[in-house]
Structures are given as structure tokens and as C-alpha cells.
PDB file of N, CA, C and O in Angstrom:
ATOM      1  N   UNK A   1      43.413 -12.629  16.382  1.00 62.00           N
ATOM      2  CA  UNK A   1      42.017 -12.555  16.794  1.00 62.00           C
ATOM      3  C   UNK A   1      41.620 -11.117  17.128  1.00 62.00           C
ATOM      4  O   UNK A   1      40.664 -10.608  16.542  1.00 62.00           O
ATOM      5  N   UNK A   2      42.267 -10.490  17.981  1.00 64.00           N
ATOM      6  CA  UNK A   2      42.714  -8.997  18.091  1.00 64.00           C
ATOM      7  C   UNK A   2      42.270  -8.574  16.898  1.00 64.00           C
ATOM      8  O   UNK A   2      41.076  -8.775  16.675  1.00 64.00           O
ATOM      9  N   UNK A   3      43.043  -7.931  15.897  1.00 64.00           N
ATOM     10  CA  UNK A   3      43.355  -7.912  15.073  1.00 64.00           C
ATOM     11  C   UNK A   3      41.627  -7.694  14.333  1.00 64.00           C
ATOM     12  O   UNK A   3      41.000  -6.646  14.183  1.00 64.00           O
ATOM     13  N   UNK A   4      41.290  -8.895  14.038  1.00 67.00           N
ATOM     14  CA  UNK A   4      39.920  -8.977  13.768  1.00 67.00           C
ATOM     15  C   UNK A   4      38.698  -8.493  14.289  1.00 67.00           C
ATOM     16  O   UNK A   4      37.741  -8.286  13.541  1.00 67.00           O
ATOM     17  N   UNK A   5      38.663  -8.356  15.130  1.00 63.00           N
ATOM     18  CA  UNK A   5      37.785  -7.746  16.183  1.00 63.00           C
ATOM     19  C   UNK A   5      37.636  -6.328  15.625  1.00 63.00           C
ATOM     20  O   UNK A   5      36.630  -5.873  15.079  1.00 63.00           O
ATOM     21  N   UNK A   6      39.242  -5.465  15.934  1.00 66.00           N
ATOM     22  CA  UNK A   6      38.795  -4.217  15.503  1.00 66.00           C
ATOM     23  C   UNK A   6      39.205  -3.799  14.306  1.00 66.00           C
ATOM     24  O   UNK A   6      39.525  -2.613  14.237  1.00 66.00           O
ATOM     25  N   UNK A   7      39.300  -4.598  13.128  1.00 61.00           N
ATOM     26  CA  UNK A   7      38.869  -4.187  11.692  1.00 61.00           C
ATOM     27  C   UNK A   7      37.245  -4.399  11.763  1.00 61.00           C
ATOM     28  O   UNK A   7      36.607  -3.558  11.131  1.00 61.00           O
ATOM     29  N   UNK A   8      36.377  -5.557  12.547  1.00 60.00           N
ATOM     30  CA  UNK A   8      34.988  -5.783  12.144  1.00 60.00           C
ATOM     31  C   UNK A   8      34.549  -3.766  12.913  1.00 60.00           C
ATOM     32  O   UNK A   8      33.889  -2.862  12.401  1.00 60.00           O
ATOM     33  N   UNK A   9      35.224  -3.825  14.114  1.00 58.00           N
ATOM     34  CA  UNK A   9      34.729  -2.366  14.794  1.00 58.00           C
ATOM     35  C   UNK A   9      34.719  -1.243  13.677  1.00 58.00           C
ATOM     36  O   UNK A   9      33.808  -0.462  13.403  1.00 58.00           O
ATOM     37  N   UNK A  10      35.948  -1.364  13.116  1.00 57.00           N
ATOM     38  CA  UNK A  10      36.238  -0.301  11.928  1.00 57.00           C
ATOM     39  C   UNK A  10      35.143  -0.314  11.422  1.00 57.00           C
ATOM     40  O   UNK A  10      34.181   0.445  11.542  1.00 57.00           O
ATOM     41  N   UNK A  11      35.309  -1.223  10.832  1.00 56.00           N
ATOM     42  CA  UNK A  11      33.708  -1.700   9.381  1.00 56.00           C
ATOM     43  C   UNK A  11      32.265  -0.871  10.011  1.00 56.00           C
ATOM     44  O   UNK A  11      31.597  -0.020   9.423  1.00 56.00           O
ATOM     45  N   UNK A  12      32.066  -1.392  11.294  1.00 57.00           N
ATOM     46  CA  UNK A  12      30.896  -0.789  11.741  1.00 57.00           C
ATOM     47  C   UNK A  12      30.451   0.161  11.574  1.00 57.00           C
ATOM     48  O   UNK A  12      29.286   0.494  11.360  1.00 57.00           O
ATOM     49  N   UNK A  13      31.900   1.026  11.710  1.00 57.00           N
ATOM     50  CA  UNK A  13      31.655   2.679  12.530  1.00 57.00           C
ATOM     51  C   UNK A  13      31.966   3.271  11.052  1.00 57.00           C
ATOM     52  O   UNK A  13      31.858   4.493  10.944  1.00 57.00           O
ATOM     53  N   UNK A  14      32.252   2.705  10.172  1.00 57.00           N
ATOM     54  CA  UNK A  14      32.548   3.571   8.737  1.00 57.00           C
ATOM     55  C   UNK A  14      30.901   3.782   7.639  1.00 57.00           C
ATOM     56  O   UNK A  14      30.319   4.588   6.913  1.00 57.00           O
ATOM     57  N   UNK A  15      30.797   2.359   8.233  1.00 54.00           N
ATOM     58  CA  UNK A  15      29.539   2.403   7.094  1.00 54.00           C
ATOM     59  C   UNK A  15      27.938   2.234   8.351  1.00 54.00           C
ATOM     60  O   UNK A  15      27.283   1.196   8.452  1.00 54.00           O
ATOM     61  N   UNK A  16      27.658   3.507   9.127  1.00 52.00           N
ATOM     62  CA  UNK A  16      26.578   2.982   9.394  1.00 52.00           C
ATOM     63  C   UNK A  16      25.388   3.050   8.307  1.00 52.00           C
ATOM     64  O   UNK A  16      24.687   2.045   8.419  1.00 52.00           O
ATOM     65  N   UNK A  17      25.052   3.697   7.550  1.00 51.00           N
ATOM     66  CA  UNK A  17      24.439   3.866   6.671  1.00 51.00           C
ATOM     67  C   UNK A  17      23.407   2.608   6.558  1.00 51.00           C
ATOM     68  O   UNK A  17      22.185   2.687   6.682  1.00 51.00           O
ATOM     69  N   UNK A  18      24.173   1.421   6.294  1.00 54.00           N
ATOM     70  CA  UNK A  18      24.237  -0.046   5.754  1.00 54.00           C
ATOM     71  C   UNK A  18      22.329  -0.224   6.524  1.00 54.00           C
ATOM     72  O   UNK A  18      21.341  -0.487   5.838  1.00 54.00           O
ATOM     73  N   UNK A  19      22.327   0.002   7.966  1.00 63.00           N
ATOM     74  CA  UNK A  19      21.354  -0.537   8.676  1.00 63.00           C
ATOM     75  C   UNK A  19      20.242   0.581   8.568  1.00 63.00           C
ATOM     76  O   UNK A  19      19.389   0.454   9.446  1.00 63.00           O
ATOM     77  N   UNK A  20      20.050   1.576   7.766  1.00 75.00           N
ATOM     78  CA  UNK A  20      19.171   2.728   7.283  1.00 75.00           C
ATOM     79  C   UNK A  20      18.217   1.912   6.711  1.00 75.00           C
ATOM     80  O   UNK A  20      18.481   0.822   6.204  1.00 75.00           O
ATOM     81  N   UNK A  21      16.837   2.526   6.790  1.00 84.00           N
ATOM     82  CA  UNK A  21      15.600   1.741   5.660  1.00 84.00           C
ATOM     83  C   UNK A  21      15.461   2.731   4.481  1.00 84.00           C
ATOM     84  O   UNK A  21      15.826   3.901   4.361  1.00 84.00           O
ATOM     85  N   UNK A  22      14.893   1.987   3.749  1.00 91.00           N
ATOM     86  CA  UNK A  22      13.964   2.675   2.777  1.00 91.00           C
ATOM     87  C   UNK A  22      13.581   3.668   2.864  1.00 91.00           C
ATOM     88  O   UNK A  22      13.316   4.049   4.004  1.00 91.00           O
ATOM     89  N   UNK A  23      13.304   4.805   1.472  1.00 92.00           N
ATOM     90  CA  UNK A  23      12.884   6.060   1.713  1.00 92.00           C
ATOM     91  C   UNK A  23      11.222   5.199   1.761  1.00 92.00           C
ATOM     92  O   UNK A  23      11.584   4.457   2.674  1.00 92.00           O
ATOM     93  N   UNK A  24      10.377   4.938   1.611  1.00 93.00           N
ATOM     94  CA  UNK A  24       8.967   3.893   1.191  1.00 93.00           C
ATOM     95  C   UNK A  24       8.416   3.525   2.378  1.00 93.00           C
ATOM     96  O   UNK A  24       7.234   3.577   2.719  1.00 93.00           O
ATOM     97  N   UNK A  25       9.745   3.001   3.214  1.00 93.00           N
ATOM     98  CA  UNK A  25       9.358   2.279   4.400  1.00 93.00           C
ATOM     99  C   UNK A  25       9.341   3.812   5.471  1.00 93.00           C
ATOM    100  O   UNK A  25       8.383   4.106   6.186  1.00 93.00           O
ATOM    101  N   UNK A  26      10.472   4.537   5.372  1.00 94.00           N
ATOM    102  CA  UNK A  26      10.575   5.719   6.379  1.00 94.00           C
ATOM    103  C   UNK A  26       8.861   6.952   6.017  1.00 94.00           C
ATOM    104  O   UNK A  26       8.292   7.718   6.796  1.00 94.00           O
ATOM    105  N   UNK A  27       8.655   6.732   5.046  1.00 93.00           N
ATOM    106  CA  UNK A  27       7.582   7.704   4.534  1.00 93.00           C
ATOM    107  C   UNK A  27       6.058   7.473   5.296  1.00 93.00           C
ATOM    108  O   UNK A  27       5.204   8.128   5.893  1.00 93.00           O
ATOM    109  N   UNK A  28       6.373   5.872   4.780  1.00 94.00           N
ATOM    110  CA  UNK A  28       4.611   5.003   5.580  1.00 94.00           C
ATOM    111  C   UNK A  28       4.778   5.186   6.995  1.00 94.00           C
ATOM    112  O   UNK A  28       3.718   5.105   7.615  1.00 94.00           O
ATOM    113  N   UNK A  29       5.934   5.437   7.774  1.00 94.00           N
ATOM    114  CA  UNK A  29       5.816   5.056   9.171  1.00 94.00           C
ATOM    115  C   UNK A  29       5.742   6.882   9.604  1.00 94.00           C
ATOM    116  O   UNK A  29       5.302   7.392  10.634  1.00 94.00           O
ATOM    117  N   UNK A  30       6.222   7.404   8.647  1.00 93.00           N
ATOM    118  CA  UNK A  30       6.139   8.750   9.464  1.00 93.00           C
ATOM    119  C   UNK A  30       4.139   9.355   8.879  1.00 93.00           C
ATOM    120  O   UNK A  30       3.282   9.805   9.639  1.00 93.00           O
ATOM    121  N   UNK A  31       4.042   9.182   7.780  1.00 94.00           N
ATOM    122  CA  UNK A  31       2.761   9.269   7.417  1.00 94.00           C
ATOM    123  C   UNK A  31       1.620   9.245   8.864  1.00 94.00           C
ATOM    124  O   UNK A  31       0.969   9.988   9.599  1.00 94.00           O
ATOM    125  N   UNK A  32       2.115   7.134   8.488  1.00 93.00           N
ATOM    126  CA  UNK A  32       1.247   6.673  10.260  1.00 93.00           C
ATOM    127  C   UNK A  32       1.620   7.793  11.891  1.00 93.00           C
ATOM    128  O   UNK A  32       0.839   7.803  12.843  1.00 93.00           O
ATOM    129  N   UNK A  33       2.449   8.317  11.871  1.00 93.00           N
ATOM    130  CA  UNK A  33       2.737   8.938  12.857  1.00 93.00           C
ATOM    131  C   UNK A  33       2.041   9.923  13.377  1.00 93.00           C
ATOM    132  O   UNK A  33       1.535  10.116  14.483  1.00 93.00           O
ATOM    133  N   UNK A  34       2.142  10.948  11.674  1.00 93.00           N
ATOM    134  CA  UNK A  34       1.472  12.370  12.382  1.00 93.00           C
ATOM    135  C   UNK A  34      -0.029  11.555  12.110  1.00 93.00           C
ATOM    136  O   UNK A  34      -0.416  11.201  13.223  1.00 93.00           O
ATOM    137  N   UNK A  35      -0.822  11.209  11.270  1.00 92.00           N
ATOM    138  CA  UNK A  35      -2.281  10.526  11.029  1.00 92.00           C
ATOM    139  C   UNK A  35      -2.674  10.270  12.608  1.00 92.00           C
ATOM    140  O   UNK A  35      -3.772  10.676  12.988  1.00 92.00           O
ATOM    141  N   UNK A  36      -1.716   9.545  13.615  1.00 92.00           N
ATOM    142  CA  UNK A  36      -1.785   8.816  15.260  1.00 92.00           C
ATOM    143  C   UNK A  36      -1.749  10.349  15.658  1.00 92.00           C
ATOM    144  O   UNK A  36      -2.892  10.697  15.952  1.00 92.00           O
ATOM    145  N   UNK A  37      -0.490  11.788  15.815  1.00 92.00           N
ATOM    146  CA  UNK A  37      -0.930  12.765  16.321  1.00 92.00           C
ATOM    147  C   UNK A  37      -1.565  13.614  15.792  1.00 92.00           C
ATOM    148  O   UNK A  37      -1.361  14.592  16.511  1.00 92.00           O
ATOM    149  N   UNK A  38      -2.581  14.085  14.558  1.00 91.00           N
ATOM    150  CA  UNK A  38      -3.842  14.324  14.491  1.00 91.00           C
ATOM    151  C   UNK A  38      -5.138  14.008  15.163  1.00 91.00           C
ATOM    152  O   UNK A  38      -5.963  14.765  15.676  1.00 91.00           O
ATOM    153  N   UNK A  39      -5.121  12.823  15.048  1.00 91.00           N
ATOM    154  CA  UNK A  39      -6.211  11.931  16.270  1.00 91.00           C
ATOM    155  C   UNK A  39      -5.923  12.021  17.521  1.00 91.00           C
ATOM    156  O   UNK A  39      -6.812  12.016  18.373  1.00 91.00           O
ATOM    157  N   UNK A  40      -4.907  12.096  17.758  1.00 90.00           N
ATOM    158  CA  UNK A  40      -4.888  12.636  19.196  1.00 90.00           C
ATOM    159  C   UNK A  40      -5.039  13.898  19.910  1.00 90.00           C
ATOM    160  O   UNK A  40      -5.240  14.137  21.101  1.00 90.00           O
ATOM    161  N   UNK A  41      -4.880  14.717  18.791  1.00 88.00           N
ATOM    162  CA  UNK A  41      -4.898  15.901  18.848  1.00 88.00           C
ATOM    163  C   UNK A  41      -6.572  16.555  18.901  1.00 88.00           C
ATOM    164  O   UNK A  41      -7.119  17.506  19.458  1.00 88.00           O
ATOM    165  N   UNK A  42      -6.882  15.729  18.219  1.00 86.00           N
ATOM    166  CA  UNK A  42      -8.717  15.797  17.587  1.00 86.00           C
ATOM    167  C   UNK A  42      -9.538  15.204  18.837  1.00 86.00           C
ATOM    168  O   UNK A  42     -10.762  15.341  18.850  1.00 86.00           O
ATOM    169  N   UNK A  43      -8.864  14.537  19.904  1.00 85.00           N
ATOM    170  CA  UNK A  43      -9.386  13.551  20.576  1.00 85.00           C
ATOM    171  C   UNK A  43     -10.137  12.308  19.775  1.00 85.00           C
ATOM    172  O   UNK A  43     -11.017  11.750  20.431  1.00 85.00           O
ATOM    173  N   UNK A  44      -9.930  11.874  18.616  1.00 86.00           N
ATOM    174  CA  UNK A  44     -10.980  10.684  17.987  1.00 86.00           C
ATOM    175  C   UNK A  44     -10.103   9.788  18.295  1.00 86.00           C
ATOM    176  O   UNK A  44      -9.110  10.122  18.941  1.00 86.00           O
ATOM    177  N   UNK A  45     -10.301   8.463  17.890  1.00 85.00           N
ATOM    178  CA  UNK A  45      -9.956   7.083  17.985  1.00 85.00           C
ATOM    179  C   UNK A  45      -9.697   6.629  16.528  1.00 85.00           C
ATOM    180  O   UNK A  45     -10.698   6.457  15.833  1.00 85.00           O
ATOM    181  N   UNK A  46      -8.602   6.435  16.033  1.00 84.00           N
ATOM    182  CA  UNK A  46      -8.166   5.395  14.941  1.00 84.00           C
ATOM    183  C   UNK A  46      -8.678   4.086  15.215  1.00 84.00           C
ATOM    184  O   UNK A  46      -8.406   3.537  16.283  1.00 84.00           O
ATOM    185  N   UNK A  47      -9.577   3.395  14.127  1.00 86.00           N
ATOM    186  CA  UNK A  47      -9.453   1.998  13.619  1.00 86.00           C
ATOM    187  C   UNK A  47      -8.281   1.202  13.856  1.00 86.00           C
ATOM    188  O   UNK A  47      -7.234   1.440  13.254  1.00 86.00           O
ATOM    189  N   UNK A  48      -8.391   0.238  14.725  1.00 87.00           N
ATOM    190  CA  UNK A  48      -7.335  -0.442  15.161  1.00 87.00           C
ATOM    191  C   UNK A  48      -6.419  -0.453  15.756  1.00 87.00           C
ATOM    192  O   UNK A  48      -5.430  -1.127  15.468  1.00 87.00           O
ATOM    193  N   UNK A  49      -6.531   0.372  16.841  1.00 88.00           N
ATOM    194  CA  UNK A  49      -6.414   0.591  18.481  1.00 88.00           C
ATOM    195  C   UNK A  49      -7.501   0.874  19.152  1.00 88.00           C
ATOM    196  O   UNK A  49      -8.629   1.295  18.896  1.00 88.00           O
ATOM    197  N   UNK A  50      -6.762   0.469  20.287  1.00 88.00           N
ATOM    198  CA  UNK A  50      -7.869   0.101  21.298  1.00 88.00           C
ATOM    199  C   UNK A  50      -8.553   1.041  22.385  1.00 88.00           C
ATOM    200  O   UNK A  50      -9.702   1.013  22.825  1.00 88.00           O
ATOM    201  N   UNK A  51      -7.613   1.783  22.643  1.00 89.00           N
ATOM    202  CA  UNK A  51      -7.582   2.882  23.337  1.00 89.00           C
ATOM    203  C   UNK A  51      -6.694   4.213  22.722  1.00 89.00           C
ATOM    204  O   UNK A  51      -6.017   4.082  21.702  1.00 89.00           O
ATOM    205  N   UNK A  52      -6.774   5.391  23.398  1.00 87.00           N
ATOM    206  CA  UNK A  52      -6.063   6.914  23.080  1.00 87.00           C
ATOM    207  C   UNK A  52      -5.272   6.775  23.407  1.00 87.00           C
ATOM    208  O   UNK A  52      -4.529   7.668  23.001  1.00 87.00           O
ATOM    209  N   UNK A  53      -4.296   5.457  24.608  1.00 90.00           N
ATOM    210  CA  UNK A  53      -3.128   5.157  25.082  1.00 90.00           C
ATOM    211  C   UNK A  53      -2.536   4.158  24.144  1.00 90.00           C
ATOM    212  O   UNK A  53      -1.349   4.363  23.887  1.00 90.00           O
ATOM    213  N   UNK A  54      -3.143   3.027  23.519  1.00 91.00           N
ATOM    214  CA  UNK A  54      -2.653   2.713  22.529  1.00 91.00           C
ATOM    215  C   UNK A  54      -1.525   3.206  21.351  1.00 91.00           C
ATOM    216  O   UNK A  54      -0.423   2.903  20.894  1.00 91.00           O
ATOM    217  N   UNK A  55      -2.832   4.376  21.177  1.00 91.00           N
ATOM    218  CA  UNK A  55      -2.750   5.384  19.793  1.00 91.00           C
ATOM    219  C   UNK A  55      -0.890   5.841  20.332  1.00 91.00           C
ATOM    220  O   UNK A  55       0.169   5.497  19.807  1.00 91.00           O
ATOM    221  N   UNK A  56      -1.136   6.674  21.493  1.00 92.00           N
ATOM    222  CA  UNK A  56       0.652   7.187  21.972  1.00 92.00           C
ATOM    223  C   UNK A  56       1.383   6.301  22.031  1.00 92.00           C
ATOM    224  O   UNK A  56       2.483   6.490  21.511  1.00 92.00           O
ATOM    225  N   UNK A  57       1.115   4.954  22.676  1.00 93.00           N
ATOM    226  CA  UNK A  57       2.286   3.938  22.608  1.00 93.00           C
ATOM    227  C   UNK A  57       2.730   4.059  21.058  1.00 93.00           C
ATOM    228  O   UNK A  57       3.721   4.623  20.593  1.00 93.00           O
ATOM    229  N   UNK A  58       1.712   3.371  20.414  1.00 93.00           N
ATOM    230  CA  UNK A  58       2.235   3.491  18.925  1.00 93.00           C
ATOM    231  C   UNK A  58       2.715   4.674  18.286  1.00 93.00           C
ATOM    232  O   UNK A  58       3.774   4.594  17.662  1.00 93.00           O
ATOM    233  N   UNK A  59       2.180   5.623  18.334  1.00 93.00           N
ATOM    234  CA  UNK A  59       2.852   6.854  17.551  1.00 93.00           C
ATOM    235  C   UNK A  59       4.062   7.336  18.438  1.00 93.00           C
ATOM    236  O   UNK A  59       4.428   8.465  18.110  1.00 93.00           O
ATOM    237  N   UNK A  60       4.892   6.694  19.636  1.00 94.00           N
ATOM    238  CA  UNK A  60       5.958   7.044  20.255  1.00 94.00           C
ATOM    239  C   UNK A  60       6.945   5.976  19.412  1.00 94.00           C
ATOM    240  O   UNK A  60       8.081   6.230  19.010  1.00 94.00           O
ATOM    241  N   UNK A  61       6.244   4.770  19.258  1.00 94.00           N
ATOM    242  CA  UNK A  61       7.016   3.792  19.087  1.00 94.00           C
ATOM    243  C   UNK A  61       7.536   4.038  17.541  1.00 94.00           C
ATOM    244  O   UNK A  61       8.716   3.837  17.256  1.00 94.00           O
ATOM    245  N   UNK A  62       6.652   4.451  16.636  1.00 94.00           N
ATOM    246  CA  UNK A  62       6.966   4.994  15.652  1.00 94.00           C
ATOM    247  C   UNK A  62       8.087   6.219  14.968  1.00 94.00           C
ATOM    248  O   UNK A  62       8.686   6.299  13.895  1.00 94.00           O
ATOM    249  N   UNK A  63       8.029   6.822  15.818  1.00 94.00           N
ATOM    250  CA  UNK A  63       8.748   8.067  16.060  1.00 94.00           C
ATOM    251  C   UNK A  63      10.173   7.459  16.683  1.00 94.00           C
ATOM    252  O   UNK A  63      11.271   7.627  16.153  1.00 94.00           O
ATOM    253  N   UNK A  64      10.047   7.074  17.324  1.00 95.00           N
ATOM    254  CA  UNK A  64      11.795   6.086  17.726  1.00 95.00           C
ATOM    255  C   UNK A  64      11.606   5.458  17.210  1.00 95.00           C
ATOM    256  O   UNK A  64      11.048   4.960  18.188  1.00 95.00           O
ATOM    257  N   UNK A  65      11.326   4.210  15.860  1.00 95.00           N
ATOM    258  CA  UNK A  65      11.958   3.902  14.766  1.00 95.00           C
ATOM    259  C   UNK A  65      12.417   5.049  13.858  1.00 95.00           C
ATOM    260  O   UNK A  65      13.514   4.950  13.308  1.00 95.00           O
ATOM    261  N   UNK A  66      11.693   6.073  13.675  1.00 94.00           N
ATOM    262  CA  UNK A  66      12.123   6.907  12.187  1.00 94.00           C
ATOM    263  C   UNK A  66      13.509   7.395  13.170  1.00 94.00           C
ATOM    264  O   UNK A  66      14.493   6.731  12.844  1.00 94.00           O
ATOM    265  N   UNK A  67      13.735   8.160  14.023  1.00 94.00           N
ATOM    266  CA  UNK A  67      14.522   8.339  14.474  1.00 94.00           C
ATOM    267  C   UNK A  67      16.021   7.765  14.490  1.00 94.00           C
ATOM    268  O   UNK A  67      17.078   8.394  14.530  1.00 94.00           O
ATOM    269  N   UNK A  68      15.764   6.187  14.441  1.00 93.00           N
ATOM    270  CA  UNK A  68      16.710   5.657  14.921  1.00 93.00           C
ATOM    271  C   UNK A  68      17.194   5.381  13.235  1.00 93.00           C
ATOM    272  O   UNK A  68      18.324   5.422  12.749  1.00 93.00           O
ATOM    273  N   UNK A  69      16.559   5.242  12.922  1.00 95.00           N
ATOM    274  CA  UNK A  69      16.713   4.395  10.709  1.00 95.00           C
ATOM    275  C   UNK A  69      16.190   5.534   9.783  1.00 95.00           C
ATOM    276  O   UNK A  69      16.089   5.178   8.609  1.00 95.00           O
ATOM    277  N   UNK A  70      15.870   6.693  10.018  1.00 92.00           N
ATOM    278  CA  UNK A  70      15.312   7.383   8.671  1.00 92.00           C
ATOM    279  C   UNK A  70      16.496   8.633   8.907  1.00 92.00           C
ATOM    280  O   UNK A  70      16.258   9.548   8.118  1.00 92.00           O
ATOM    281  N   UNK A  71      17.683   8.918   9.760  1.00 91.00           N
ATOM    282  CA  UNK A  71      17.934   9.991   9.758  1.00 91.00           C
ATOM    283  C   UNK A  71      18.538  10.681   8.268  1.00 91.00           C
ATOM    284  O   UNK A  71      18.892  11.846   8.089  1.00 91.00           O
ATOM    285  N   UNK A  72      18.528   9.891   7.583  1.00 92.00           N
ATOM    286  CA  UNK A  72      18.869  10.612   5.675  1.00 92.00           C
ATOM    287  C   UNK A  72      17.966  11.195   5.275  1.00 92.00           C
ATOM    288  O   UNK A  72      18.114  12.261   4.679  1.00 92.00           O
ATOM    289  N   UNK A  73      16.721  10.618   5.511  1.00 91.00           N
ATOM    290  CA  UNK A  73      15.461  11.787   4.879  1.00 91.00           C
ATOM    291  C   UNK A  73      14.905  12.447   6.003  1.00 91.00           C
ATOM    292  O   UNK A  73      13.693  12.234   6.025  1.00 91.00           O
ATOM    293  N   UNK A  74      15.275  13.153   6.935  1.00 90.00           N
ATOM    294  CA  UNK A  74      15.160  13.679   8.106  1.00 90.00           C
ATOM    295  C   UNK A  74      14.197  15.388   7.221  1.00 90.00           C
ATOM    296  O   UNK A  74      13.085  15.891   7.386  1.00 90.00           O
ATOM    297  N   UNK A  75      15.180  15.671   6.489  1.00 91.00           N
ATOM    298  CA  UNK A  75      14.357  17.023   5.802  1.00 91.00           C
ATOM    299  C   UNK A  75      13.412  16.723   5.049  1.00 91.00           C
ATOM    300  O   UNK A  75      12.470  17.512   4.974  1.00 91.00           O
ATOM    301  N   UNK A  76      13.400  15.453   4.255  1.00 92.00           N
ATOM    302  CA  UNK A  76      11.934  15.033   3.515  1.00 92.00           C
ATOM    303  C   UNK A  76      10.683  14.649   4.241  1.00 92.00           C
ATOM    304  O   UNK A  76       9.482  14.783   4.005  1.00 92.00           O
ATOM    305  N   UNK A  77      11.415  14.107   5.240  1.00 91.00           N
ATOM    306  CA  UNK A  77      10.127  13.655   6.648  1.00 91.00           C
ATOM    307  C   UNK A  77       9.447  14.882   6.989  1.00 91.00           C
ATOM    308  O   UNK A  77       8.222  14.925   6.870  1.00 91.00           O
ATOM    309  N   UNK A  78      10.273  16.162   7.513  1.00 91.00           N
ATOM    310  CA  UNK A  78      10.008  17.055   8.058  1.00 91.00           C
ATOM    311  C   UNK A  78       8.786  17.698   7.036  1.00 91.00           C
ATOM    312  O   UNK A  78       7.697  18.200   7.313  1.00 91.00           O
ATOM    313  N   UNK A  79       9.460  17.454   5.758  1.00 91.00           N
ATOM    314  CA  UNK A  79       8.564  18.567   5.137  1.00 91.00           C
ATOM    315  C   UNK A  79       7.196  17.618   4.239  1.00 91.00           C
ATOM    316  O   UNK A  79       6.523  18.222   3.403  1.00 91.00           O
ATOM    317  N   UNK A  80       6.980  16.439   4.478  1.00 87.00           N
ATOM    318  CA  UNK A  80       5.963  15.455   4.466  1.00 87.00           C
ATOM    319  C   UNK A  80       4.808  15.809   5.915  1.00 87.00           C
ATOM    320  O   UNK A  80       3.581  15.844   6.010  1.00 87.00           O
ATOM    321  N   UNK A  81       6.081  16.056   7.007  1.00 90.00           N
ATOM    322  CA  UNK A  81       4.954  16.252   7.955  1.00 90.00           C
ATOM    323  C   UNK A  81       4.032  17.583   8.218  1.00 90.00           C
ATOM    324  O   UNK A  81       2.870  17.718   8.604  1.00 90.00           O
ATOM    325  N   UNK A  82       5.119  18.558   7.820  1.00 90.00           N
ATOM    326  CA  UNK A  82       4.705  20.229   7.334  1.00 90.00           C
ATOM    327  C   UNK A  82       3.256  20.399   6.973  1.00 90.00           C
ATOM    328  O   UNK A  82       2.378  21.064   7.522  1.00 90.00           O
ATOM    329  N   UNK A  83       3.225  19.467   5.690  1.00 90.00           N
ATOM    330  CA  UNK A  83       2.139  19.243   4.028  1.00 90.00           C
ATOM    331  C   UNK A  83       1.146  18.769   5.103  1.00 90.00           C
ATOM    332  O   UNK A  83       0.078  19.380   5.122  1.00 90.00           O
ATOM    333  N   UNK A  84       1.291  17.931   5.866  1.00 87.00           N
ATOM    334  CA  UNK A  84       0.005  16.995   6.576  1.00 87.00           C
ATOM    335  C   UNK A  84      -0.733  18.075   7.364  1.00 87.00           C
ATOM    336  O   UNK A  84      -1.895  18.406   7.130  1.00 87.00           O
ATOM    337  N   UNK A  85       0.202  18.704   8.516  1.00 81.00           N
ATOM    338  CA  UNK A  85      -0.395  19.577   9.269  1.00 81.00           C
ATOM    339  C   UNK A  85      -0.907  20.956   8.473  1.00 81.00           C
ATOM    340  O   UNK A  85      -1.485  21.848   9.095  1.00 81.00           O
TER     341      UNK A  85
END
């Protein structure tokens, strides 16, 4: 049982990769990100939030997903967000 346990640990720690998203999915969420700190930056209000506190919840919350799942395109993000600003 031992035994099993830490071959599944092995497995984990060899391939995190496995739980990474999409370059498609990492692109739209960082897109949405800086689009949330432009507007905040501008002071305006995005369509579909409710408030300017909204807007940060979400564009924080966003930013710790890419963080946590996009770190492979970390230099494509960067330079997607470059082009925006």
C-alpha cells in the first residue's frame, strides 16, 4: 500500500505539466485581464460588472489562474500584454 502511495507521489511531481491549460484558454483570460486593468486604470466601468471593485476582484482572480496554469506561455503572455499596453 506504501509502496503505492509514493509511486502515485512520484507520478505527480514528474509530470506537472498534465494540469496546464490551453495556450486559447491562457490567451482569453490574460486578454480579459489587462482589458479589466485598462479600465481601471481609465477609471471606466466594463459591461458586466457591477462595480470598480468587482472589476479588481475579477482581474485578481484572473491573474491567479494564469499564474497558477499558464506558466509555459509565461513569455507569450508577457508579450500579448506588452502589444495591449
Amino acid at each position: 500500500m506504501k509502496s503505492r502511495l509514493i509511486l502515485w507521489v512520484c507520478c505527480m511531481g514528474i509530470f506537472p505539466g498534465v494540469h496546464a491549460a490551453s495556450w486559447e484558454a491562457c490567451r482569453a483570460k490574460k486578454i480579459e485581464a489587462v482589458r479589466l486593468e485598462q479600465a481601471l486604470g481609465d477609471g471606466k466601468k466594463l459591461n458586466g460588472y457591477t462595480s470598480g471593485a468587482a472589476m479588481k476582484k475579477a482581474r485578481r482572480a484572473k491573474e491567479d489562474w494564469i499564474w497558477k496554469n499558464c506558466r509555459y506561455y509565461s513569455s507569450r503572455l508577457r508579450d500579448i500584454e506588452r502589444d495591449m499596453m
